[in-house]
mmCIF file of C-alpha atoms in Angstrom:
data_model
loop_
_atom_site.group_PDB
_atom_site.id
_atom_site.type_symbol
_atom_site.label_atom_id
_atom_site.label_comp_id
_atom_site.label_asym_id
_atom_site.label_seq_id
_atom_site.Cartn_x
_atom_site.Cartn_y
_atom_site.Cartn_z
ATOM 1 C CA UNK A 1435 34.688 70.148 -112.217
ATOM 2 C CA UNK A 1436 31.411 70.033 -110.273
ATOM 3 C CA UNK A 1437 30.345 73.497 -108.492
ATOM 4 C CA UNK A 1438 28.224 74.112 -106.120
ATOM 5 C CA UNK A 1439 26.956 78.187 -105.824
ATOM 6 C CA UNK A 1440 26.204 78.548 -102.282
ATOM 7 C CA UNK A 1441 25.174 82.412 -102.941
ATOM 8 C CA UNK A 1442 23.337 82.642 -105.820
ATOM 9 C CA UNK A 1443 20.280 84.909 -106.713
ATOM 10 C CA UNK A 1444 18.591 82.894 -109.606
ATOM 11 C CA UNK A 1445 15.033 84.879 -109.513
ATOM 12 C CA UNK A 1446 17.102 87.287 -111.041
ATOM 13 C CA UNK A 1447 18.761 85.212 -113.771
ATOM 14 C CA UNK A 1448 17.301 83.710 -117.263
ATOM 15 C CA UNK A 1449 17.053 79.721 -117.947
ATOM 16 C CA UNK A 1450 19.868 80.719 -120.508
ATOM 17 C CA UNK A 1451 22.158 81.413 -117.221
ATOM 18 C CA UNK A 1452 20.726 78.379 -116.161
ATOM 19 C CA UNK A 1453 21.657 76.281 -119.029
ATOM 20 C CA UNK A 1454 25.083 77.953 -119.011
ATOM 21 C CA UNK A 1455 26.170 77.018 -115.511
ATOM 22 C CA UNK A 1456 24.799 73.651 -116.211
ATOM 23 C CA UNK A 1457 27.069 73.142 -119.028
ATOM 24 C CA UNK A 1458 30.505 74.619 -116.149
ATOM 25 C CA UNK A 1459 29.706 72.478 -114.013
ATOM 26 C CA UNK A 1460 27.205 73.971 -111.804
ATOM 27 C CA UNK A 1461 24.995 71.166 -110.348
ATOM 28 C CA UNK A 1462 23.725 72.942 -107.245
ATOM 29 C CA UNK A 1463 22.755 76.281 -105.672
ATOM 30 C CA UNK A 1464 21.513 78.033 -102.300
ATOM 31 C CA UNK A 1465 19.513 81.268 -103.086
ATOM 32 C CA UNK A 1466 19.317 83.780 -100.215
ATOM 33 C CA UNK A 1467 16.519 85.629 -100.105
ATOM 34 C CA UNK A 1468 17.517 89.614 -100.622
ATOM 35 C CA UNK A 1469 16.657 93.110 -101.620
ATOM 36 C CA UNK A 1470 13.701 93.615 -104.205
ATOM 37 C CA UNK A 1471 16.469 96.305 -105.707
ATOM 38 C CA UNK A 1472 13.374 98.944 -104.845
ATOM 39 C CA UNK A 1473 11.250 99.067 -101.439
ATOM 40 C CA UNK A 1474 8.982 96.418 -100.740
ATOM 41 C CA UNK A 1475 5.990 98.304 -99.439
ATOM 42 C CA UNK A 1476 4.577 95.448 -97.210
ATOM 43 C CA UNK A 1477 5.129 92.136 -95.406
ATOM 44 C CA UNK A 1478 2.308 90.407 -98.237
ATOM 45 C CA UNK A 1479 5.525 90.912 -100.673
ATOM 46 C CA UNK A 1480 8.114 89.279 -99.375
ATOM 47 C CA UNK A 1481 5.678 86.159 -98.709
ATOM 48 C CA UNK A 1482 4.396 86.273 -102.359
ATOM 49 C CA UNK A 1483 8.865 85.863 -102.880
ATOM 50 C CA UNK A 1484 9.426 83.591 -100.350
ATOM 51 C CA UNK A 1485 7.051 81.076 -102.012
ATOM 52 C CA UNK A 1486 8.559 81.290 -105.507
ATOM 53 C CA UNK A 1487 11.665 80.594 -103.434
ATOM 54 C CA UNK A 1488 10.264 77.400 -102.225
ATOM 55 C CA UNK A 1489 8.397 76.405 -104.937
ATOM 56 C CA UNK A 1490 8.641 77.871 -108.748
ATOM 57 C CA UNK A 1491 12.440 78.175 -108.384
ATOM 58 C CA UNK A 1492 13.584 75.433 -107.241
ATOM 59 C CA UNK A 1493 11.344 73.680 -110.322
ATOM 60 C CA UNK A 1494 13.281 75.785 -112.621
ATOM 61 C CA UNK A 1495 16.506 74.984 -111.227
ATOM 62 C CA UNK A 1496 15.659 71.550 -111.640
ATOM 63 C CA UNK A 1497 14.668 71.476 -115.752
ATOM 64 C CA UNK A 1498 17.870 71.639 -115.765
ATOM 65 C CA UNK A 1499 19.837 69.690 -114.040
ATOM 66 C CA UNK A 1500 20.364 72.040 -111.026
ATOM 67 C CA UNK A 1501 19.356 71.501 -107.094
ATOM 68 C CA UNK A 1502 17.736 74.235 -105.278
ATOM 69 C CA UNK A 1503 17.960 75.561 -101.375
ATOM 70 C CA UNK A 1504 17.084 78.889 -100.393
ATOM 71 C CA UNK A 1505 17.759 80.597 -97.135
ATOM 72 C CA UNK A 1506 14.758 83.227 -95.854
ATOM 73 C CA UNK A 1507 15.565 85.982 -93.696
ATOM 74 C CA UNK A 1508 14.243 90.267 -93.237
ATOM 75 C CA UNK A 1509 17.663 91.166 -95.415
ATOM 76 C CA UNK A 1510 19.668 93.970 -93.457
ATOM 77 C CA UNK A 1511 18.824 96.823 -95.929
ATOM 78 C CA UNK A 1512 15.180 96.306 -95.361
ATOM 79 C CA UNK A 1513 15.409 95.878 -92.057
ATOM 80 C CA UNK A 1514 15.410 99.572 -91.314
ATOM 81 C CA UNK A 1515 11.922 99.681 -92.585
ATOM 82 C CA UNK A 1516 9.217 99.869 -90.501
ATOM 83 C CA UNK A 1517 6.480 98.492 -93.274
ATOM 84 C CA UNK A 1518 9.444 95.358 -93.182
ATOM 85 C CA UNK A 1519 9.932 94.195 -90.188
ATOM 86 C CA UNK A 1520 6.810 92.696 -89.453
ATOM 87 C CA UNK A 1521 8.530 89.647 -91.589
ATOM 88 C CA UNK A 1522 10.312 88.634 -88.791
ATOM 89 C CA UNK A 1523 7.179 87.235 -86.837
ATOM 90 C CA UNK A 1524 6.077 84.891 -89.668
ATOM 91 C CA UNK A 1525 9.669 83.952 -90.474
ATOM 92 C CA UNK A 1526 9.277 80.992 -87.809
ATOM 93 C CA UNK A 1527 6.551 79.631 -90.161
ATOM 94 C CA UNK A 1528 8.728 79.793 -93.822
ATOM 95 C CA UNK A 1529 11.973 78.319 -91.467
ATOM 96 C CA UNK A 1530 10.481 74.948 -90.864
ATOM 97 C CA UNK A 1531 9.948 74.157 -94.939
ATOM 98 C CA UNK A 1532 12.049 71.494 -96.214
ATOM 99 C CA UNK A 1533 14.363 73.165 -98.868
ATOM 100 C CA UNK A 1534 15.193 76.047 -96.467
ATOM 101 C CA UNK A 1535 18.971 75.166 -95.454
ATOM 102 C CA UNK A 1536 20.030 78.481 -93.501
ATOM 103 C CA UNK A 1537 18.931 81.711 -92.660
ATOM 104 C CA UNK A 1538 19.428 84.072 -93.976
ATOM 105 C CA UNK A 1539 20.587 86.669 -96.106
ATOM 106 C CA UNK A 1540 21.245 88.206 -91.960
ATOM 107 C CA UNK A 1541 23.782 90.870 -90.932
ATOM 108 C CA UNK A 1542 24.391 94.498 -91.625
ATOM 109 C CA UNK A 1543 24.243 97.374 -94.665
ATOM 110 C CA UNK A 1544 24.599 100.843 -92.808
ATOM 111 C CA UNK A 1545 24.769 99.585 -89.057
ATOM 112 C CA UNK A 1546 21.786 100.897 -87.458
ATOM 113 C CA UNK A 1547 19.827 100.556 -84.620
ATOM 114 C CA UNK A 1548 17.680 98.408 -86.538
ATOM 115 C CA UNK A 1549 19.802 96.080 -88.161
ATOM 116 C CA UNK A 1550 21.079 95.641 -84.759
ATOM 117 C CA UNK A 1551 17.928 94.285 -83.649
ATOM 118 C CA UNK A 1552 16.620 91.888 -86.405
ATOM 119 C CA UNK A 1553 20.699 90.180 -86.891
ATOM 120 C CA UNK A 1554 20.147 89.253 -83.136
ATOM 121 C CA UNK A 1555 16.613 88.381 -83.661
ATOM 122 C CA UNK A 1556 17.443 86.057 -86.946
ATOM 123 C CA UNK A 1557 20.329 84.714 -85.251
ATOM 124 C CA UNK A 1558 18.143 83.215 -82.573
ATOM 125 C CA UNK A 1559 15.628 82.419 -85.046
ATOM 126 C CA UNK A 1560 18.377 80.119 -86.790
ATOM 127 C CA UNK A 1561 19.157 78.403 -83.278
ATOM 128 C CA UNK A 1562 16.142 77.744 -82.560
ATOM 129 C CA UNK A 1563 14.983 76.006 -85.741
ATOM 130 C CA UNK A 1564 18.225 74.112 -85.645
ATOM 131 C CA UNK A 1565 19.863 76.089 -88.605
ATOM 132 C CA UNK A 1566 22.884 77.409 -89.700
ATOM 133 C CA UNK A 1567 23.247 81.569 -90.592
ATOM 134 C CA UNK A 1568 24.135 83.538 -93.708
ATOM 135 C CA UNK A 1569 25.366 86.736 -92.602
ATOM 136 C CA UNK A 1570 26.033 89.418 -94.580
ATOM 137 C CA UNK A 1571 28.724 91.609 -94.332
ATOM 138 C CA UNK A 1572 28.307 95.584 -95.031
ATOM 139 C CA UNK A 1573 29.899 96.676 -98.318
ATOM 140 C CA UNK A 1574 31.126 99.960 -96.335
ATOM 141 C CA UNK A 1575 32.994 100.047 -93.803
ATOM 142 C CA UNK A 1576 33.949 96.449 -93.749
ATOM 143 C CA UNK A 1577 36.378 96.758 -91.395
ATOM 144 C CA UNK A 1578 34.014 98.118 -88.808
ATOM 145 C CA UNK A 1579 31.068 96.176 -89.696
ATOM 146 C CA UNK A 1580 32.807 92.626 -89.352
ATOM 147 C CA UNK A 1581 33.882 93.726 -85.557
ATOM 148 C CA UNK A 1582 30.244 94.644 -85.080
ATOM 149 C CA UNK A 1583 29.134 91.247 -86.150
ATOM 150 C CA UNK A 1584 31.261 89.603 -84.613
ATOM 151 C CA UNK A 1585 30.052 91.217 -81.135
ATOM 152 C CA UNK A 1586 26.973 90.403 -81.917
ATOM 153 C CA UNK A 1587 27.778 86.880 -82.938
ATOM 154 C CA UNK A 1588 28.833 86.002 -79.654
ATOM 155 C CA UNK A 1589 26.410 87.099 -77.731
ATOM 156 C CA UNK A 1590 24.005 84.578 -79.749
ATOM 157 C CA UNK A 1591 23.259 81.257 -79.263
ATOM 158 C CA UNK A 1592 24.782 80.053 -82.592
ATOM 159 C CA UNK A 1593 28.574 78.815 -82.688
ATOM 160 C CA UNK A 1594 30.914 79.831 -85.102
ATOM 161 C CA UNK A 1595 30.550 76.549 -86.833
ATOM 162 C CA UNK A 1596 27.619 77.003 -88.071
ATOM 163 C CA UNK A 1597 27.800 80.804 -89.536
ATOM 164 C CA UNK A 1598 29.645 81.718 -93.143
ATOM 165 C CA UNK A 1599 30.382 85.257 -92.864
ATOM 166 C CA UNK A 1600 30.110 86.688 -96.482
ATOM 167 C CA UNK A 1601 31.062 89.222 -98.896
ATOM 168 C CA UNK A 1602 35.034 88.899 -97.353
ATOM 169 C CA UNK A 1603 38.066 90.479 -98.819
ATOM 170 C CA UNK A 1604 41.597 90.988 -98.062
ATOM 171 C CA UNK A 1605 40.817 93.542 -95.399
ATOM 172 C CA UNK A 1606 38.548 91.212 -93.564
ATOM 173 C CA UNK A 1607 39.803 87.517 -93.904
ATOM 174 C CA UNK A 1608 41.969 87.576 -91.392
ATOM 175 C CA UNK A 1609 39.839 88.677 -88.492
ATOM 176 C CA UNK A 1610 36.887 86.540 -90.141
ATOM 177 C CA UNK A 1611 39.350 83.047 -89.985
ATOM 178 C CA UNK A 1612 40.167 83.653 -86.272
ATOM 179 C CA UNK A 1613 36.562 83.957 -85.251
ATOM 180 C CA UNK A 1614 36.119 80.464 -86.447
ATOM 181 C CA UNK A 1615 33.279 81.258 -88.471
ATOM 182 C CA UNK A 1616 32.943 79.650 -92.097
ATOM 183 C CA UNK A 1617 34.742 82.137 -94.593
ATOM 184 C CA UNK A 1618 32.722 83.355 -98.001
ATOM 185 C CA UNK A 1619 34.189 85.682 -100.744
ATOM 186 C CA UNK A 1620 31.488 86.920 -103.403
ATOM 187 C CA UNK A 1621 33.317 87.044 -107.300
ATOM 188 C CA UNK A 1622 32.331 89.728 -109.307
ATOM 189 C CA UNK A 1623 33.114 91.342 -112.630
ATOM 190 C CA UNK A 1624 34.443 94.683 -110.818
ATOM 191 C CA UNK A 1625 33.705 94.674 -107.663
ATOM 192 C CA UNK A 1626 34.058 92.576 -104.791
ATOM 193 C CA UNK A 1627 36.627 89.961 -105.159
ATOM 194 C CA UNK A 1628 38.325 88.382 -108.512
ATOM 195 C CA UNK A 1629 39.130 85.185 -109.499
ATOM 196 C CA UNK A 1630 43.374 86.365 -108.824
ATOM 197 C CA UNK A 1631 42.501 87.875 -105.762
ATOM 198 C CA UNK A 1632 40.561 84.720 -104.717
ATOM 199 C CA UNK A 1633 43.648 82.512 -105.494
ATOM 200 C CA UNK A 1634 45.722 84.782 -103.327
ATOM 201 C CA UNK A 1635 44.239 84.353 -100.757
ATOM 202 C CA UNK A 1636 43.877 80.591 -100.889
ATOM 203 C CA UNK A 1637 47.524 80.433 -101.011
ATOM 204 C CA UNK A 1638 47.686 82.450 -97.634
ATOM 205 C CA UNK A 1639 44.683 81.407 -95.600
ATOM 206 C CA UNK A 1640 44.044 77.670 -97.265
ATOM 207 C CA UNK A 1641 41.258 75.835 -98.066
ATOM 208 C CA UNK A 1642 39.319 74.990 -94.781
ATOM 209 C CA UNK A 1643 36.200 76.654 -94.481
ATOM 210 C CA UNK A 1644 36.248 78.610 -97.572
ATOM 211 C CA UNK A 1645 33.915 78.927 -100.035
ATOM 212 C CA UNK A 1646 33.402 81.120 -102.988
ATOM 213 C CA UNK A 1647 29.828 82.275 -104.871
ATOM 214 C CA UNK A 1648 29.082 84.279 -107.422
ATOM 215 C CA UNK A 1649 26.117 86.079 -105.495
ATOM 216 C CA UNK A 1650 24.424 86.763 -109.018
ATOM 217 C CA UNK A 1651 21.838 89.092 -109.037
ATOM 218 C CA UNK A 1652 20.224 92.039 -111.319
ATOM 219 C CA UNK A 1653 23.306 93.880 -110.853
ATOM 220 C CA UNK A 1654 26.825 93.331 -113.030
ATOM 221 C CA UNK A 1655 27.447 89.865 -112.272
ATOM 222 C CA UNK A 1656 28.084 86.514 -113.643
ATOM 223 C CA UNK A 1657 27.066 83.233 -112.758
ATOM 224 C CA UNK A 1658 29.866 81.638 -113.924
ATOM 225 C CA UNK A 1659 32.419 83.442 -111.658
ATOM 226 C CA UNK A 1660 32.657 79.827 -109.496
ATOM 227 C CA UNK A 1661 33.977 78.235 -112.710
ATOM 228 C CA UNK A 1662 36.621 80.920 -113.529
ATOM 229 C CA UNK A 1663 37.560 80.692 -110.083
ATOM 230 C CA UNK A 1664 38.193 76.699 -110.176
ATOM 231 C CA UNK A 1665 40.848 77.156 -113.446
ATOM 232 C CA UNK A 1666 42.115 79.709 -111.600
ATOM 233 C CA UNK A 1667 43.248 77.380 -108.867
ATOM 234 C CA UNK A 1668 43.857 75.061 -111.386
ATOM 235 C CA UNK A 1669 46.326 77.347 -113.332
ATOM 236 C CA UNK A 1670 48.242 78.425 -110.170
ATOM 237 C CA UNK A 1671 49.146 74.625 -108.886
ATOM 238 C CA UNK A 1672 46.073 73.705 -106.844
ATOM 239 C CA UNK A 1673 45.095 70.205 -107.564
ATOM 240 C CA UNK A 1674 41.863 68.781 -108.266
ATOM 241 C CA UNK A 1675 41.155 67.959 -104.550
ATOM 242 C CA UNK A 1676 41.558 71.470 -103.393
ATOM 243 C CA UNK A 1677 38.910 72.796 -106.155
ATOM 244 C CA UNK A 1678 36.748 70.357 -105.563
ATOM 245 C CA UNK A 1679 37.024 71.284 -101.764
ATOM 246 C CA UNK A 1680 36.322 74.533 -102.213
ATOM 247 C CA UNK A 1681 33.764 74.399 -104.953
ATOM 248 C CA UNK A 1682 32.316 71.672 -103.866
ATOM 249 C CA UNK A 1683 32.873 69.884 -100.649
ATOM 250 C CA UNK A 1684 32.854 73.103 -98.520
ATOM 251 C CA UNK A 1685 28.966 74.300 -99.202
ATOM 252 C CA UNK A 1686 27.878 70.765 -98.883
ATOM 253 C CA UNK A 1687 29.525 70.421 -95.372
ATOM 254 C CA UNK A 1688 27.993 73.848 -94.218
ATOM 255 C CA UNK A 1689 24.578 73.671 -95.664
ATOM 256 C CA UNK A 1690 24.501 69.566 -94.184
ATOM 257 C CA UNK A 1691 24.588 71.242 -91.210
ATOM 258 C CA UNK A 1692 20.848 71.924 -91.658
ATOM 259 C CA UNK A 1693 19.666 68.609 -91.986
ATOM 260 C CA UNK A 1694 17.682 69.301 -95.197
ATOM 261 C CA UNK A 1695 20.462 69.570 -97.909
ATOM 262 C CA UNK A 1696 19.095 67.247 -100.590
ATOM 263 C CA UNK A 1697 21.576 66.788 -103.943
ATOM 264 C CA UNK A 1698 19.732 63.505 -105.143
ATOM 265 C CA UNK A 1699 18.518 63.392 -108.842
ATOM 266 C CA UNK A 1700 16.449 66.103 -110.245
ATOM 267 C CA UNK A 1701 13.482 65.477 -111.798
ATOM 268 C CA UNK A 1702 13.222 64.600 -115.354
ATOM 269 C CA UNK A 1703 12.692 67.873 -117.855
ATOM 270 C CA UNK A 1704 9.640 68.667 -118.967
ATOM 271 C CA UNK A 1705 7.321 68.631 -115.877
ATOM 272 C CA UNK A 1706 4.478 71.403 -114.392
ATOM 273 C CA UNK A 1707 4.826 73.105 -111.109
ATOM 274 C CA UNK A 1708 1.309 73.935 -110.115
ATOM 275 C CA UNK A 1709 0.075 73.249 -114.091
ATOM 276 C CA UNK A 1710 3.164 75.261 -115.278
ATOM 277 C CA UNK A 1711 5.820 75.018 -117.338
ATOM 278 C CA UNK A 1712 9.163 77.212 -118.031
ATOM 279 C CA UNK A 1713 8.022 76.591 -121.696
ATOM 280 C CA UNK A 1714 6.337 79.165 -123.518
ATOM 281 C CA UNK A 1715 4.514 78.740 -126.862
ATOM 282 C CA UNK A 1716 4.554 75.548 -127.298
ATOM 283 C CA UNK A 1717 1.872 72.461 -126.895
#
């Protein structure tokens, strides 16, 4: 079973989550860029993340075995701070590196004013570097939220193609399918959606444009959520194909959309990233 993660936050994760998703089949991630989990105080911080995005995490991905995107974006929770938003004028700057495959994460937390303002901002941002969008949809009030995106989403320059509305459930799929938009369903331990649920609603909705993360962060999570997900589908009737699909050949077909997804070889174990290592106490 190969996975790819296409919501994944691995600056929050160990190398022994790393070596763990290795060994299930995990061969390649997309990390959104997100909340700190406590208020970034300036612009200067999310630059200083934004790097280690682009540079220290995708080496650690790669000692071993795994390929790392990212997608950069003013998340929706901070964008209601004023010491924030500044971000989105040197976004255009971070959009154009070569391992950024979307922007993103984009969308809404408590539907303000403000979140109004940098989704439509981001979601120009992403047409005009030729990307496709990650948009977050609000843990409250999904219902509510998803019609507000979706307003939003048309009035943008992006086409449904090339947006994966996230964080989905039961109450939203439905809506989410007929917009045309790509479909993504975060698996968590508790919360969110669960590997059963997940299955459920690949036997009503199908396979096309689905795809399922873990979205792995400091919180209760688990990186392996994609796996459990895949024998899942395996131990209700889906064949190989339809896993693979969905674990698999979906993210690659969005994230191609950018132009930069890269899944050749990583490098060889054991190198430096800017006279680094991941190793620690040794020679």
């Amino acid at each position: 079973m190969r996975i790819f993660d296409p919501h994944i936050h691995m600056t929050s994760r160990t190398t022994d989550d790393y070596e763990a998703m290795h060994a299930a089949g995990v061969r390649a991630v997309v990390e959104p860029s997100f909340w700190l989990g406590q208020p970034r105080t300036s612009p200067a911080s999310f630059f200083d993340y934004f790097d280690s995005l682009l540079g220290w995490e995708p080496f650690r991905a790669a000692q071993h075995g795994i390929t790392h995107h990212c997608t950069l974006a003013l998340n929706p929770k901070e964008a209601n701070d004023p010491r924030c938003t500044p971000v989105l004028d040197a976004l255009p700057r971070y959009l154009v590196k070569d391992s950024v495959v979307a922007v993103g994460e984009i969308g809404y937390d408590s539907m303000t004013p403000a979140e109004d303002t940098a989704l439509a901002a981001q979601l120009q941002l992403a047409a005009d570097h030729g990307l496709p969008a990650l948009v977050h949809t609000p843990h409250r009030d999904k219902a509510a939220g998803l019609r507000r995106t979706l307003d939003v989403l048309r009035e943008s320059a992006l086409t449904p193609e090339r947006v994966v509305l996230d964080h989905l459930n039961e109450t939203t799929v439905g809506e989410a399918a007929d917009s045309g938009c790509w479909l993504g369903f975060s698996v968590y331990p508790d919360t969110k959606m669960d590997p059963e649920r997940m299955v459920r609603i690949l036997r009503l909705h199908g396979t096309d444009r689905v795809m399922v993360n873990s979205a792995a962060d400091w919180g209760h999570s688990d990186p392996l959520k994609t796996r459990q997900v895949g024998e899942a589908m395996l131990a209700a009737g889906f064949g190989d194909d339809a896993v693979d699909k969905v674990l698999w050949r979906n993210p690659v077909a969005f994230y191609a959309q950018s132009g930069r997804l890269d899944l050749g070889p990583t490098p060889p174990p054991g190198a430096l990233h800017e006279g680094n290592s991941i190793l620690r106490g040794g020679e």
